[in-house]
XYZ file of C-alpha atoms in Angstrom:
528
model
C -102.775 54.017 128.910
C -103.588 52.763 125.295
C -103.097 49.227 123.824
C -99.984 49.397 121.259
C -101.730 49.647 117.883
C -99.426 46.617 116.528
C -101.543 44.236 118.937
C -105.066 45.639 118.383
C -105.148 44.768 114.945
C -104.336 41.205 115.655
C -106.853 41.095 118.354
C -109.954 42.808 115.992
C -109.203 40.483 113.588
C -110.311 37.409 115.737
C -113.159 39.528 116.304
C -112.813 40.881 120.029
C -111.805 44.497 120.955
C -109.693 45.874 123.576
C -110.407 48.476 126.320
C -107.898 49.893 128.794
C -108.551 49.103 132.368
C -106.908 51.829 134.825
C -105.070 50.681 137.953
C -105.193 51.856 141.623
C -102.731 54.455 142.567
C -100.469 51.910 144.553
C -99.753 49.981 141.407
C -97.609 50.569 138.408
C -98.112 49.076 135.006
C -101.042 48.476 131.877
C -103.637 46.432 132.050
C -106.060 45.820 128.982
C -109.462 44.286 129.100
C -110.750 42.182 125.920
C -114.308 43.007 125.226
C -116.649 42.034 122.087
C -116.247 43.820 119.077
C -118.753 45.979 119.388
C -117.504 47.726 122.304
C -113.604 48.037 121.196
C -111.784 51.207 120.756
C -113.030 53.831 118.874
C -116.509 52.461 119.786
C -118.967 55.329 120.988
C -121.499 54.227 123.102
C -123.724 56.721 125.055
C -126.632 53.664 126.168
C -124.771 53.182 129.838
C -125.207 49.679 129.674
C -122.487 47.609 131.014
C -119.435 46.330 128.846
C -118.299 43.141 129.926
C -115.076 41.711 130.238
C -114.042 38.400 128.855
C -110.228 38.532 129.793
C -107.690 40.894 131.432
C -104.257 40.807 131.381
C -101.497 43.653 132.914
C -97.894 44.043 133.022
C -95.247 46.770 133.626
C -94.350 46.576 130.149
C -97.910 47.599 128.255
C -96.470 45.753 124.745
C -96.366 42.517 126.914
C -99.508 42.807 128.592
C -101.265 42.972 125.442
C -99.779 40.216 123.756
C -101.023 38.013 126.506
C -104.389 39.405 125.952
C -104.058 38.230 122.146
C -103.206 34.990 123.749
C -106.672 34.870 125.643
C -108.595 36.108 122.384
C -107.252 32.698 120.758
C -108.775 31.266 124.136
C -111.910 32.241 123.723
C -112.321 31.973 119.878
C -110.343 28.219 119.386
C -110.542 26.876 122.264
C -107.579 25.146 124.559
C -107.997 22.348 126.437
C -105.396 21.796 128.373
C -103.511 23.965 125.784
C -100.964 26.459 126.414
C -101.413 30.123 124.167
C -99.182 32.208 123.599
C -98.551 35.624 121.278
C -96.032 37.963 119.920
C -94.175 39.516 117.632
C -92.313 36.437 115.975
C -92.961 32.877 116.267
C -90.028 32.121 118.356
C -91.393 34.786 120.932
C -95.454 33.036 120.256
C -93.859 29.733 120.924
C -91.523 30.538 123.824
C -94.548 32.630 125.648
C -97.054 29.533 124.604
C -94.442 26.802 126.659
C -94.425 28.959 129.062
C -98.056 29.402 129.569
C -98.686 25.672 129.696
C -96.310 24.678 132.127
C -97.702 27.700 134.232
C -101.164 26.271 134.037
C -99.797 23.239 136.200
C -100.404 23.181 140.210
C -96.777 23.641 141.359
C -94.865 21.473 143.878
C -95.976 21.594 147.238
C -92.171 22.980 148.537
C -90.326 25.991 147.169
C -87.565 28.402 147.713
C -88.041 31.907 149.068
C -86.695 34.114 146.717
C -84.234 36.943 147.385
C -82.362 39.696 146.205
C -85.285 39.805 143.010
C -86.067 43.440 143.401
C -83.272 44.754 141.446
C -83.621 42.910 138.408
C -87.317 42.830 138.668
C -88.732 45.838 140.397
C -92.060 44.769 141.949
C -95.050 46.985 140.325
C -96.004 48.562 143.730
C -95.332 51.858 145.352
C -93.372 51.866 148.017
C -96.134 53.126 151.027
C -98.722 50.423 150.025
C -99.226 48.485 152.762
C -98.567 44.926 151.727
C -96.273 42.225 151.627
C -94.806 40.688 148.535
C -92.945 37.354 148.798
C -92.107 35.491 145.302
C -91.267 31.238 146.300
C -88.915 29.361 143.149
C -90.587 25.822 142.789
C -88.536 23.120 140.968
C -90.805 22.393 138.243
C -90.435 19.252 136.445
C -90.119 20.721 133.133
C -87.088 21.993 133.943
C -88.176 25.821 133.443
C -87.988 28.307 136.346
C -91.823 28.420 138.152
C -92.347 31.352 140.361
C -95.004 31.572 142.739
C -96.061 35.728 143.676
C -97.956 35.973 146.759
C -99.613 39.449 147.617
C -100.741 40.077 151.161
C -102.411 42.222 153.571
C -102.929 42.164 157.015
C -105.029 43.298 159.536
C -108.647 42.454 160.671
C -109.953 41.841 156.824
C -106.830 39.895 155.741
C -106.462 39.361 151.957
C -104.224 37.990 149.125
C -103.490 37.859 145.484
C -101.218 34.497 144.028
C -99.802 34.412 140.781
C -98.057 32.203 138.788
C -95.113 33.055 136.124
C -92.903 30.885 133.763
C -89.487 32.022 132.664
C -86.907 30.495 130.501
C -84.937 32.459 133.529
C -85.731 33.157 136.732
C -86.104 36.691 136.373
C -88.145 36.093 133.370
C -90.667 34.083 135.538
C -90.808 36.634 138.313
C -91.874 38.978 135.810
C -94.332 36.780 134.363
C -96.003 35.837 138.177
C -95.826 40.178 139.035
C -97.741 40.688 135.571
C -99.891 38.002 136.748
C -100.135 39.855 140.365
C -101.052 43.068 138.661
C -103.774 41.497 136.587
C -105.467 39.638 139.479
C -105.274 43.813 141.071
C -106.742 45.134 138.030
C -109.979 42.908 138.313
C -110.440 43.011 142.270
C -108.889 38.920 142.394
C -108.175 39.543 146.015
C -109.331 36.234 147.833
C -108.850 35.034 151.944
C -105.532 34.329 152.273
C -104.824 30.450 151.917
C -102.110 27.875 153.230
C -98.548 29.606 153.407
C -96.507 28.263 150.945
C -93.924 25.805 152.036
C -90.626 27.030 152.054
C -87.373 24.812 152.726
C -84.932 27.358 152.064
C -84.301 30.836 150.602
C -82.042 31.036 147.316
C -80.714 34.504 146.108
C -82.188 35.223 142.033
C -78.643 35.754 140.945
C -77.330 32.559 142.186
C -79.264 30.661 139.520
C -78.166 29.702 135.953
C -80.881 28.540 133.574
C -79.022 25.881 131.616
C -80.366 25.103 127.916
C -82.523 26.015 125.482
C -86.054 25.941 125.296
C -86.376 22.550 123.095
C -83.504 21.077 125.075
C -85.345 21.343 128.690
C -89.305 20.901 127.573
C -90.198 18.714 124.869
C -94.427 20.140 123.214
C -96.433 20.104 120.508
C -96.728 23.579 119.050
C -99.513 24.549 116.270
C -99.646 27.746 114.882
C -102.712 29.380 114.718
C -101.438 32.827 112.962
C -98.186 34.004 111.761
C -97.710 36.930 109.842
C -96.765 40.842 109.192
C -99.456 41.386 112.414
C -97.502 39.031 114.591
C -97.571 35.085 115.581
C -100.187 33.095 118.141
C -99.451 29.434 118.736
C -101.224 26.492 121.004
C -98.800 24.356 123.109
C -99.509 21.126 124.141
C -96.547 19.047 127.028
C -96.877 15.904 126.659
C -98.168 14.641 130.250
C -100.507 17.866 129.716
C -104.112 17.287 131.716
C -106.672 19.329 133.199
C -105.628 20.312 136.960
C -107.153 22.889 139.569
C -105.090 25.536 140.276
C -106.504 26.509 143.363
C -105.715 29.967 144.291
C -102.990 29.930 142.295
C -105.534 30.330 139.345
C -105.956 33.200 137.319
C -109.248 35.236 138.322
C -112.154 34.667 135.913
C -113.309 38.327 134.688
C -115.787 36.857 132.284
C -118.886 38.479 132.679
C -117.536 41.435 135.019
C -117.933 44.688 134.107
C -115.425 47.335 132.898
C -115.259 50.131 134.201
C -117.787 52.784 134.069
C -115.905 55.435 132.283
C -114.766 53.007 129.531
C -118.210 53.280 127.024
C -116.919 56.418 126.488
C -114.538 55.962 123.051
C -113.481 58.269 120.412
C -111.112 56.642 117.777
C -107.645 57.552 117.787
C -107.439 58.234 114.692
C -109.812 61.644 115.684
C -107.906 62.585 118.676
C -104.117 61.635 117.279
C -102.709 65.730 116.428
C -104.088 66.601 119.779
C -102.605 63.834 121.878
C -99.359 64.132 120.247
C -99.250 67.858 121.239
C -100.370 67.340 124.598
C -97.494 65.037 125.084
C -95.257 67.558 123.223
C -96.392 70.546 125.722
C -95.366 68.484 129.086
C -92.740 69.528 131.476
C -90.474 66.589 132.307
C -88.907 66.495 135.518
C -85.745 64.684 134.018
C -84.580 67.381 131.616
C -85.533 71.640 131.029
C -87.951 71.896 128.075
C -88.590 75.286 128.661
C -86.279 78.385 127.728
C -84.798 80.072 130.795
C -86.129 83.510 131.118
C -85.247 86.227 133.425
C -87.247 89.443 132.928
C -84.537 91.516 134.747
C -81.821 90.393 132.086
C -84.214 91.957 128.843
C -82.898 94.534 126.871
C -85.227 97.711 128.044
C -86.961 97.669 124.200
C -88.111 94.032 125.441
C -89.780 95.210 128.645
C -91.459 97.842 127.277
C -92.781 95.606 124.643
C -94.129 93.106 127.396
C -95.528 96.199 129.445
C -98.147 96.601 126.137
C -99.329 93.045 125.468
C -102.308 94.201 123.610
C -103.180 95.155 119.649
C -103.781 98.847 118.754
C -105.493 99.620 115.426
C -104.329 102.971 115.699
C -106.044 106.608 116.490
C -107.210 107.651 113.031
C -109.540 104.458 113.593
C -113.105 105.113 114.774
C -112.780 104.650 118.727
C -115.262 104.675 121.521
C -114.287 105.972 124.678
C -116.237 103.330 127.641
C -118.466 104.938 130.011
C -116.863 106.064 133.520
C -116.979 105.049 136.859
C -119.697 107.470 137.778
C -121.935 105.874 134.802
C -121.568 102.407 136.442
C -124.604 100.469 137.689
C -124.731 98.536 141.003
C -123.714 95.012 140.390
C -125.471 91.895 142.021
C -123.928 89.731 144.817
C -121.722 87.191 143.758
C -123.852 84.198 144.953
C -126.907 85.839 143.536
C -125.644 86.710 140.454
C -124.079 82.888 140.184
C -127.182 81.329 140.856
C -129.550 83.418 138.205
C -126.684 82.596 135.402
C -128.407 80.723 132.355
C -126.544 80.194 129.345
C -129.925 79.616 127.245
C -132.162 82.373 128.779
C -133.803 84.606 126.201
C -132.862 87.955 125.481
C -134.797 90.686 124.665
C -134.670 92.708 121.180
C -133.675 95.902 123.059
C -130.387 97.916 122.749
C -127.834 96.929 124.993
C -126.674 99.801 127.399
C -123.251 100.996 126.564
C -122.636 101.639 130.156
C -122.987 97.422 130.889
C -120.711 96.988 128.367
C -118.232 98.739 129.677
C -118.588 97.372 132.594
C -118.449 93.715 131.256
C -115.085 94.505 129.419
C -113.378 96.287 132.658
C -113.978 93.229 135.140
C -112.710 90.628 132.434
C -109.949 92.013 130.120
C -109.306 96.045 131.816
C -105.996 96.863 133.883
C -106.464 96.762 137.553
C -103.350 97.975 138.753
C -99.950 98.419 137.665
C -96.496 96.621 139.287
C -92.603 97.443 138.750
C -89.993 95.225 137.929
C -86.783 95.732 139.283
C -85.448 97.382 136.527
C -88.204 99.715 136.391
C -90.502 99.113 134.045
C -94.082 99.405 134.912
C -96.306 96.261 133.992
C -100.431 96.256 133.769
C -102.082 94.122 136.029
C -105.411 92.361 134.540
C -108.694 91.850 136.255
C -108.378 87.926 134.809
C -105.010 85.579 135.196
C -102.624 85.192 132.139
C -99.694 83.440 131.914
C -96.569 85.306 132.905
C -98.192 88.297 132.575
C -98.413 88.269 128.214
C -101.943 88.488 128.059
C -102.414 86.262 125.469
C -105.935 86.148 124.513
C -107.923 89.417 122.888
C -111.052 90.817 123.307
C -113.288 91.947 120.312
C -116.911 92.944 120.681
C -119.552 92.324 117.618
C -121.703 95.032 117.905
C -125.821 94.781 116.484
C -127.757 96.630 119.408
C -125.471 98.754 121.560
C -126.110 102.091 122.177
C -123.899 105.308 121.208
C -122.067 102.403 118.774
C -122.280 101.253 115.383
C -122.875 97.842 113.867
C -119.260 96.547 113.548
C -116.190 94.147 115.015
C -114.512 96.523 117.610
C -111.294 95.663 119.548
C -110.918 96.145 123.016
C -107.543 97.919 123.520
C -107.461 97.996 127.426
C -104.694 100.300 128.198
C -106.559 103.105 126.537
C -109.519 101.878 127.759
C -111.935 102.184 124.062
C -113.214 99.950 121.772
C -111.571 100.494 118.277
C -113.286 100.121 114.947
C -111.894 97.438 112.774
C -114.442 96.985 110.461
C -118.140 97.453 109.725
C -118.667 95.900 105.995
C -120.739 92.575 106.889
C -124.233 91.406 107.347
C -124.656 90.287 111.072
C -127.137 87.463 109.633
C -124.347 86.299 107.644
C -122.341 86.212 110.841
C -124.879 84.184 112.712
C -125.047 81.651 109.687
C -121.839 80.835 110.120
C -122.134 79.680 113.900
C -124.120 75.943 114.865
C -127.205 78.301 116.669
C -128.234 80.716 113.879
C -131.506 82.130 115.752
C -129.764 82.236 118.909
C -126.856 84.024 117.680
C -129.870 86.690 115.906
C -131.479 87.388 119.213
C -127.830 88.723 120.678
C -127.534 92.382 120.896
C -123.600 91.509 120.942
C -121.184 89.100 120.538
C -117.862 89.029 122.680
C -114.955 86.811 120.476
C -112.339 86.046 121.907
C -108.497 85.587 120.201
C -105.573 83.920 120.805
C -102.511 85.668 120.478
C -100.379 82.320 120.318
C -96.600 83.935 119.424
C -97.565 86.378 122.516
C -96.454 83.225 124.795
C -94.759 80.924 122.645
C -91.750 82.998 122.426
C -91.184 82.123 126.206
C -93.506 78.550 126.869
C -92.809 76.845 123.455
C -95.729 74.065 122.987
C -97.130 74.636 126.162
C -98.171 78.111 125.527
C -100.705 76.421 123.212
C -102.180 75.176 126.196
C -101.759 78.560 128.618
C -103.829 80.402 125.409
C -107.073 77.697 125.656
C -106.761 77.901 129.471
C -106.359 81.817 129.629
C -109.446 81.540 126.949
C -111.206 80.115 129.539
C -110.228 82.410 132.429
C -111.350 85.146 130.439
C -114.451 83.925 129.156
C -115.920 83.251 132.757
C -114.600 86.560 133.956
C -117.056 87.863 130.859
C -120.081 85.299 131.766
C -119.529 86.020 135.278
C -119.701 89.924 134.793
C -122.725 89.906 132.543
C -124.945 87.799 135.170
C -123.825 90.289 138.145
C -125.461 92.780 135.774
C -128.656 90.783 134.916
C -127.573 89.760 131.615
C -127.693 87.455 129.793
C -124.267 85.426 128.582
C -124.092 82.574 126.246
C -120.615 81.057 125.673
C -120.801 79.162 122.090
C -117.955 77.054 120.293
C -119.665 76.026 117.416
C -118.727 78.617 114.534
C -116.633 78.587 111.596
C -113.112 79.313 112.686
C -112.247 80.220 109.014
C -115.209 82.749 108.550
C -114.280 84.487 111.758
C -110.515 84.488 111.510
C -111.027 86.465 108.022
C -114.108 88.524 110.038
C -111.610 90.028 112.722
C -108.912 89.876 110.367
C -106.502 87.044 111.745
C -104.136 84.650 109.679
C -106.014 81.408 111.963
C -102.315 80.676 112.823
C -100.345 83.042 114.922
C -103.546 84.406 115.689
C -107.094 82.986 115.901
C -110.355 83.201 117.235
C -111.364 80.163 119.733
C -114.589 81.399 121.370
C -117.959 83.246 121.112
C -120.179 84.481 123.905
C -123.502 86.284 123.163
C -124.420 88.764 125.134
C -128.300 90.750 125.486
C -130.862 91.952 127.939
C -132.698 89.219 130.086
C -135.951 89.188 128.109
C -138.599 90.211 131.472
């Protein structure tokens, strides 16, 4: 999960940056780590060193969690003995969290109240199978705030617990706080031998208890502010019996010096990655509501089946075609596990002519019809050699020809119900073709080039946004089916992103929009 932007700034500007820290499965919430500068977001660092940690903080609500960790940045970068931080969006909110902190940061009384009934305003931040037991204990702290005690435990032969603390100006709010500060301590591994059970003279239900007062009328501190403005507030806290005490295991775990976690060097800034997040969350499927059009192919007007039946271009028959090889012209393909293992994207190719009967074959196991089915209505549908999504076939094939033999030099389309490669055009330079791609000499030694198109209103029609992402994955399917064909026939495939989507788009004649080339693989004879 991502630290809310509105906090990050804050935090960078006291010099720190801020890393998410994932969760186990058992738990629900953020957690955030603070780290140096150098290794914040947006950071890119491919030396595997370790990035450590000088704070964590978590919560179920990620905005909270973080402003806690701005709280820890003023920590580290002031100084508080003895202090109370705190850190939000207002003063009123910096202050209130800051009082809070302090008179958290005291060992509690030595008796307390068990709890009950707190699970429905405060919904502990653990899945229901983990095997655990979760107890929060009301002391009655002399401040006159609510202080809730969270204890965590397991059982069996390696017994274990987690202890939090949390100050409210209610009781719920301090449950909340001493869950956060559970899910922290289970963020950074703060799992310790279980200690003395608390003592508990009684058990009190949550909604039984009224929190009388304001804040100023019940605990009486010094409050500095350290920042306050359009980023939000920090202040320090100071009560006024306020002295250093040991917490015990009611402390919060020290994560200075730990590392993150291994996956976390790797950053891109979100300012790179925004368009692509945003449409990933705009293609889900949400369980709570439809966000896909209901479809039933049996209800389409006949016109509408038939369409679906052909879900392939044809550039027409007074276009150049080339009827593929037939079955009799095939060749012998290699064993699956052979062929798999002898598959080398960067093996070189030799300057030979590649043998129109390969091609063929190539094109048949990845984008021909295998078979046909019937709907209930009647109308006969084409069945591919590679998945597709609903059956649209929404990714073309062309072939760049350079070296093939019985064709000429030129961008042909696959049309796979007629089973030929059409002409579309034959007015370009193939070096200018391979200038335009990130492996120039590579793409010169191909005898062929296999592009591969997205046909994005094929799907859209029916899968809205997340057709966008059944195009790239059917991209995908198809492009293996191609790499896996050419390697059972002992050549050589080399998939290749890096090219100029404008320069092809105009190549194969595509608008880049509705339709658009995404991927490249060069194809040639193994060099012996």
């Amino acid at each position: 999960m991502a630290e809310p932007a509105a906090t990050t700034g804050l935090i960078e500007s006291l010099g720190y940056g801020v890393r998410a820290v994932p969760l186990p499965a058992f738990a629900d919430g953020a957690a955030f780590a603070l780290v140096a500068a150098r290794h914040g977001v947006g950071r890119l660092e491919l030396s595997g060193d370790p990035v450590p940690m000088l704070a964590l903080t978590a919560g179920r609500d990620a905005a909270d969690a973080a402003w806690r960790l701005a709280a820890r940045a003023v920590d580290l970068r002031q100084g508080r003995p003895g202090h109370g931080v705190g850190a939000g969006p207002s003063r009123a909110a910096a202050v209130r969290a800051a009082v809070c902190d302090a008179v958290a940061r005291r060992p509690p009384p030595a008796t307390a109240r068990r709890l009950t009934g707190y699970e429905d305003a405060v919904p502990p931040p653990l899945h229901p199978s983990f095997d655990g037991r979760l107890d929060c204990y009301l002391f009655d702290a002399p401040d006159g705030l609510p202080l809730v005690g969270a204890v965590l435990r397991q059982g069996g032969a390696a017994a274990r617990e987690i202890r939090a603390l949390g100050c409210g100006l209610t009781p719920a709010e301090a449950v909340r706080a001493a869950l956060d500060g559970v899910l922290a301590k289970i963020a950074s591994g703060g799992w310790t031998a279980p200690a003395e059970p608390v003592e508990a003279t009684a058990e009190t239900a949550l909604d039984g208890i009224v929190a009388e007062g304001e804040l100023g009328d019940r605990v009486k501190a010094k409050v500095r502010t350290v920042l306050d403005d359009e980023r939000g507030a920090v202040v320090q806290c100071r009560l006024p019996d306020e002295r250093p005490s040991d917490l015990g295991p009611w402390a919060e775990h020290d994560v200075a010096g730990r590392a993150a976690p291994a996956e976390v060097p790797l950053a891109c800034p979100p300012s790179r990655v925004r368009l692509s997040r945003i449409f990933h969350e705009n293609s889900k499927i949400r369980a709570g509501h439809r966000t896909l059009p209901p479809v039933d192919i049996d209800r389409l007007a006949p016109t509408v089946r038939q369409a679906l039946a052909r879900p392939y271009r044809d550039y027409g028959r007074t276009k150049t075609e080339y009827a593929l090889p037939t079955e009799q012209q095939k060749h012998t393909l290699l064993p699956l596990d052979v062929a798999v293992r002898r598959r080398r994207s960067a093996a070189p190719m030799a300057p030979t002519a590649l043998p129109a009967d390969d091609l063929a074959r190539v094109l048949d196991l990845s984008a021909g019809i295998t078979g046909f089915a019937r709907t209930s209505g009647g109308t006969r549908l084409p069945l591919r050699a590679t998945p597709t999504a609903g059956g649209l076939c929404s990714c073309d094939l062309f072939v760049l020809t350079r070296r093939v033999d019985g064709l000429r030099q030129g961008v042909h389309y696959f049309h796979p119900g007629r089973r030929v490669l059409q002409l579309v055009r034959s007015d370009f330079a193939f070096a200018e073709v391979a200038a335009h791609t990130g492996y120039p000499g590579r793409v010169a030694d191909a005898a062929a080039i296999a592009v591969f198109a997205g046909a994005f209103r094929r799907n859209q029609w029916k899968y809205w946004e997340r057709g966008y992402r059944m195009v790239l994955l059917e991209c995908g399917h198809l492009a293996q089916s191609v790499v896996v064909a050419a390697a059972a026939l002992g050549l050589v495939a080399h998939p290749l992103i890096g090219f100029v989507d404008d320069y092809f788009n105009r190549l194969l004649g595509l608008d880049g929009t509705d339709d658009a080339v995404l991927y490249l693989v060069l194809l040639g004879e193994a060099a012996s």
